[in-house]
GROMACS .gro file of C-alpha atoms in nm:
model
  211
    1UNK     CA    1  -2.089  -0.031   0.084
    2UNK     CA    2  -2.000  -0.114   0.492
    3UNK     CA    3  -1.752   0.125   0.645
    4UNK     CA    4  -1.392   0.114   0.850
    5UNK     CA    5  -1.661   0.154   1.110
    6UNK     CA    6  -1.837  -0.110   1.045
    7UNK     CA    7  -1.581  -0.318   0.968
    8UNK     CA    8  -1.412  -0.223   1.365
    9UNK     CA    9  -1.773  -0.303   1.468
   10UNK     CA   10  -1.851  -0.656   1.319
   11UNK     CA   11  -1.488  -0.771   1.386
   12UNK     CA   12  -1.529  -0.664   1.812
   13UNK     CA   13  -1.899  -0.853   1.796
   14UNK     CA   14  -1.814  -1.098   1.543
   15UNK     CA   15  -1.479  -1.230   1.830
   16UNK     CA   16  -1.707  -1.176   2.151
   17UNK     CA   17  -2.009  -1.296   2.120
   18UNK     CA   18  -1.792  -1.621   1.983
   19UNK     CA   19  -1.676  -1.668   2.303
   20UNK     CA   20  -1.960  -1.494   2.496
   21UNK     CA   21  -2.307  -1.418   2.368
   22UNK     CA   22  -2.373  -1.210   2.756
   23UNK     CA   23  -2.055  -1.053   2.660
   24UNK     CA   24  -2.098  -0.661   2.842
   25UNK     CA   25  -2.049  -0.380   2.570
   26UNK     CA   26  -1.809  -0.212   2.764
   27UNK     CA   27  -1.594  -0.452   2.678
   28UNK     CA   28  -1.657  -0.499   2.356
   29UNK     CA   29  -1.637  -0.100   2.325
   30UNK     CA   30  -1.259  -0.160   2.447
   31UNK     CA   31  -1.117  -0.412   2.224
   32UNK     CA   32  -1.327  -0.206   1.953
   33UNK     CA   33  -1.108   0.176   2.022
   34UNK     CA   34  -0.718  -0.080   2.066
   35UNK     CA   35  -0.810  -0.232   1.722
   36UNK     CA   36  -0.884   0.089   1.607
   37UNK     CA   37  -0.483   0.226   1.766
   38UNK     CA   38  -0.373  -0.033   1.618
   39UNK     CA   39  -0.475  -0.022   1.260
   40UNK     CA   40  -0.375   0.339   1.259
   41UNK     CA   41  -0.005   0.243   1.337
   42UNK     CA   42   0.212   0.446   1.159
   43UNK     CA   43  -0.062   0.605   0.912
   44UNK     CA   44   0.046   1.019   0.911
   45UNK     CA   45  -0.142   1.247   1.108
   46UNK     CA   46  -0.349   1.367   0.840
   47UNK     CA   47  -0.471   1.003   0.660
   48UNK     CA   48  -0.581   0.853   1.048
   49UNK     CA   49  -0.914   0.911   0.881
   50UNK     CA   50  -0.932   0.751   0.514
   51UNK     CA   51  -1.199   0.582   0.435
   52UNK     CA   52  -1.281   0.491   0.078
   53UNK     CA   53  -1.689   0.624  -0.057
   54UNK     CA   54  -1.656   0.477  -0.376
   55UNK     CA   55  -1.859   0.200  -0.442
   56UNK     CA   56  -1.770   0.146  -0.752
   57UNK     CA   57  -1.387   0.182  -0.640
   58UNK     CA   58  -1.501  -0.004  -0.375
   59UNK     CA   59  -1.602  -0.293  -0.578
   60UNK     CA   60  -1.336  -0.297  -0.864
   61UNK     CA   61  -1.067  -0.294  -0.569
   62UNK     CA   62  -1.267  -0.621  -0.464
   63UNK     CA   63  -1.263  -0.773  -0.777
   64UNK     CA   64  -0.876  -0.736  -0.783
   65UNK     CA   65  -0.859  -0.870  -0.492
   66UNK     CA   66  -1.040  -1.147  -0.511
   67UNK     CA   67  -0.871  -1.222  -0.868
   68UNK     CA   68  -0.513  -1.244  -0.641
   69UNK     CA   69  -0.389  -0.924  -0.833
   70UNK     CA   70  -0.288  -0.620  -0.750
   71UNK     CA   71  -0.369  -0.239  -0.835
   72UNK     CA   72  -0.202   0.065  -1.015
   73UNK     CA   73  -0.375   0.374  -0.945
   74UNK     CA   74  -0.279   0.615  -1.119
   75UNK     CA   75  -0.354   1.088  -1.180
   76UNK     CA   76  -0.290   1.426  -1.128
   77UNK     CA   77  -0.193   1.504  -0.839
   78UNK     CA   78  -0.445   1.561  -0.509
   79UNK     CA   79  -0.688   1.312  -0.683
   80UNK     CA   80  -0.637   1.097  -0.388
   81UNK     CA   81  -0.463   0.812  -0.427
   82UNK     CA   82  -0.242   0.856  -0.128
   83UNK     CA   83  -0.570   0.853   0.055
   84UNK     CA   84  -0.734   0.569  -0.084
   85UNK     CA   85  -0.397   0.397  -0.032
   86UNK     CA   86  -0.407   0.407   0.376
   87UNK     CA   87  -0.740   0.353   0.356
   88UNK     CA   88  -0.737  -0.038   0.204
   89UNK     CA   89  -0.392  -0.046   0.446
   90UNK     CA   90  -0.606  -0.034   0.677
   91UNK     CA   91  -0.914  -0.242   0.588
   92UNK     CA   92  -0.650  -0.497   0.498
   93UNK     CA   93  -0.447  -0.446   0.877
   94UNK     CA   94  -0.844  -0.526   1.018
   95UNK     CA   95  -0.888  -0.858   0.851
   96UNK     CA   96  -0.535  -0.911   0.947
   97UNK     CA   97  -0.357  -0.852   0.649
   98UNK     CA   98   0.008  -0.807   0.670
   99UNK     CA   99   0.077  -0.467   0.433
  100UNK     CA  100   0.334  -0.304   0.450
  101UNK     CA  101   0.336   0.039   0.305
  102UNK     CA  102   0.645   0.208   0.086
  103UNK     CA  103   0.666   0.632  -0.017
  104UNK     CA  104   0.906   0.503  -0.297
  105UNK     CA  105   1.169   0.844  -0.311
  106UNK     CA  106   1.240   0.854   0.103
  107UNK     CA  107   1.314   0.405   0.071
  108UNK     CA  108   1.511   0.420  -0.233
  109UNK     CA  109   1.662   0.757  -0.029
  110UNK     CA  110   1.709   0.489   0.332
  111UNK     CA  111   1.840   0.259   0.130
  112UNK     CA  112   2.046   0.410  -0.117
  113UNK     CA  113   2.188   0.606   0.271
  114UNK     CA  114   2.232   0.259   0.443
  115UNK     CA  115   2.403   0.105   0.191
  116UNK     CA  116   2.709   0.411   0.118
  117UNK     CA  117   2.768   0.435   0.549
  118UNK     CA  118   2.784   0.040   0.491
  119UNK     CA  119   3.065   0.145   0.235
  120UNK     CA  120   2.943  -0.038  -0.061
  121UNK     CA  121   2.977  -0.392   0.240
  122UNK     CA  122   2.840  -0.717   0.274
  123UNK     CA  123   2.543  -0.522   0.538
  124UNK     CA  124   2.397  -0.255   0.372
  125UNK     CA  125   2.397  -0.535   0.054
  126UNK     CA  126   2.211  -0.779   0.268
  127UNK     CA  127   1.972  -0.500   0.383
  128UNK     CA  128   1.833  -0.377   0.063
  129UNK     CA  129   1.776  -0.844  -0.053
  130UNK     CA  130   1.584  -0.859   0.246
  131UNK     CA  131   1.360  -0.526   0.199
  132UNK     CA  132   1.308  -0.620  -0.142
  133UNK     CA  133   1.175  -0.981  -0.058
  134UNK     CA  134   0.890  -0.857   0.183
  135UNK     CA  135   0.649  -1.055   0.235
  136UNK     CA  136   0.429  -0.840   0.240
  137UNK     CA  137   0.127  -0.779   0.082
  138UNK     CA  138   0.342  -0.437  -0.011
  139UNK     CA  139   0.163  -0.016  -0.109
  140UNK     CA  140   0.393   0.204  -0.310
  141UNK     CA  141   0.361   0.568  -0.259
  142UNK     CA  142   0.435   0.797  -0.507
  143UNK     CA  143   0.592   0.581  -0.757
  144UNK     CA  144   0.754   0.726  -1.063
  145UNK     CA  145   0.816   1.029  -0.843
  146UNK     CA  146   1.256   0.932  -0.782
  147UNK     CA  147   1.468   1.029  -0.969
  148UNK     CA  148   1.606   0.860  -1.268
  149UNK     CA  149   1.934   0.744  -1.154
  150UNK     CA  150   2.096   0.324  -1.210
  151UNK     CA  151   2.088   0.284  -0.893
  152UNK     CA  152   1.725   0.400  -0.784
  153UNK     CA  153   1.675   0.213  -1.177
  154UNK     CA  154   1.788  -0.111  -1.080
  155UNK     CA  155   1.653  -0.179  -0.676
  156UNK     CA  156   1.295  -0.109  -0.851
  157UNK     CA  157   1.354  -0.379  -1.156
  158UNK     CA  158   1.466  -0.606  -0.843
  159UNK     CA  159   1.161  -0.517  -0.573
  160UNK     CA  160   0.916  -0.559  -0.886
  161UNK     CA  161   1.105  -0.871  -1.053
  162UNK     CA  162   1.150  -1.030  -0.798
  163UNK     CA  163   0.715  -0.921  -0.642
  164UNK     CA  164   0.640  -1.015  -1.044
  165UNK     CA  165   0.757  -1.380  -1.062
  166UNK     CA  166   0.656  -1.496  -0.681
  167UNK     CA  167   0.254  -1.330  -0.756
  168UNK     CA  168   0.307  -1.144  -0.468
  169UNK     CA  169  -0.046  -0.867  -0.403
  170UNK     CA  170   0.199  -0.528  -0.531
  171UNK     CA  171  -0.107  -0.177  -0.461
  172UNK     CA  172   0.069   0.176  -0.619
  173UNK     CA  173  -0.021   0.442  -0.603
  174UNK     CA  174   0.168   0.744  -0.952
  175UNK     CA  175   0.074   1.049  -1.096
  176UNK     CA  176   0.201   0.864  -1.415
  177UNK     CA  177  -0.025   0.646  -1.608
  178UNK     CA  178   0.164   0.316  -1.747
  179UNK     CA  179   0.242   0.477  -2.081
  180UNK     CA  180   0.416   0.803  -1.939
  181UNK     CA  181   0.632   0.610  -1.668
  182UNK     CA  182   0.721   0.349  -1.967
  183UNK     CA  183   0.871   0.697  -2.133
  184UNK     CA  184   1.070   0.786  -1.852
  185UNK     CA  185   1.144   0.447  -1.729
  186UNK     CA  186   1.146   0.200  -1.997
  187UNK     CA  187   0.972  -0.146  -2.018
  188UNK     CA  188   1.108  -0.425  -1.853
  189UNK     CA  189   0.922  -0.267  -1.490
  190UNK     CA  190   0.665  -0.113  -1.647
  191UNK     CA  191   0.564  -0.447  -1.908
  192UNK     CA  192   0.581  -0.661  -1.489
  193UNK     CA  193   0.324  -0.448  -1.334
  194UNK     CA  194   0.060  -0.380  -1.682
  195UNK     CA  195   0.049  -0.794  -1.597
  196UNK     CA  196   0.071  -0.789  -1.140
  197UNK     CA  197  -0.234  -0.510  -1.181
  198UNK     CA  198  -0.467  -0.434  -1.261
  199UNK     CA  199  -0.518  -0.059  -1.320
  200UNK     CA  200  -0.681   0.197  -1.188
  201UNK     CA  201  -0.694   0.571  -1.352
  202UNK     CA  202  -0.804   0.827  -1.002
  203UNK     CA  203  -0.904   1.155  -1.228
  204UNK     CA  204  -1.077   1.459  -1.057
  205UNK     CA  205  -0.981   1.853  -0.951
  206UNK     CA  206  -0.672   1.817  -0.711
  207UNK     CA  207  -0.800   1.840  -0.369
  208UNK     CA  208  -0.608   2.033  -0.229
  209UNK     CA  209  -0.581   2.327  -0.455
  210UNK     CA  210  -0.937   2.347  -0.411
  211UNK     CA  211  -0.961   2.291  -0.089
   0.00000   0.00000   0.00000
């Protein structure tokens, strides 16, 4: 199984050796440093070094990607779900994929604030529609942690339904199983996620408490 560092090294060598077999190692090293900076853009400091070292999990993820499906990671707090999302995001960036990461409660709060500050006008609604219809591969962290409100529920349905109908890959991290999510938020969103995604349980102890 290749580490993130291995993938960066391969990317640099492939680019430069294809252009000039005699290229200096210094140029390769400079590109590797630049690539490392790019893939770490807007990633919180805590997750800058995140990677996946579980070969079985990598195999399951690759299977989902091959089948053009997303993944719904779920498990109790502190089992490493956010760590996995950021590791996947960085690997996707290495191969040039357009990706975006949302922390769902924060994103919904941001959209609500923008909408309210524009007096429920066209500008606010247009911004929400643009955000919902993002074409990038989307990573959604803390899914199911948002407050249950009519507004949040409607935004989430519009987001998930748009991605479901357009077969857009979406990756989730949640403390809730789909059954628990259904009990909290209803079946409209859950049934679509079940078809969009492979479901992977991330079990184990809370790593934060263990420290």
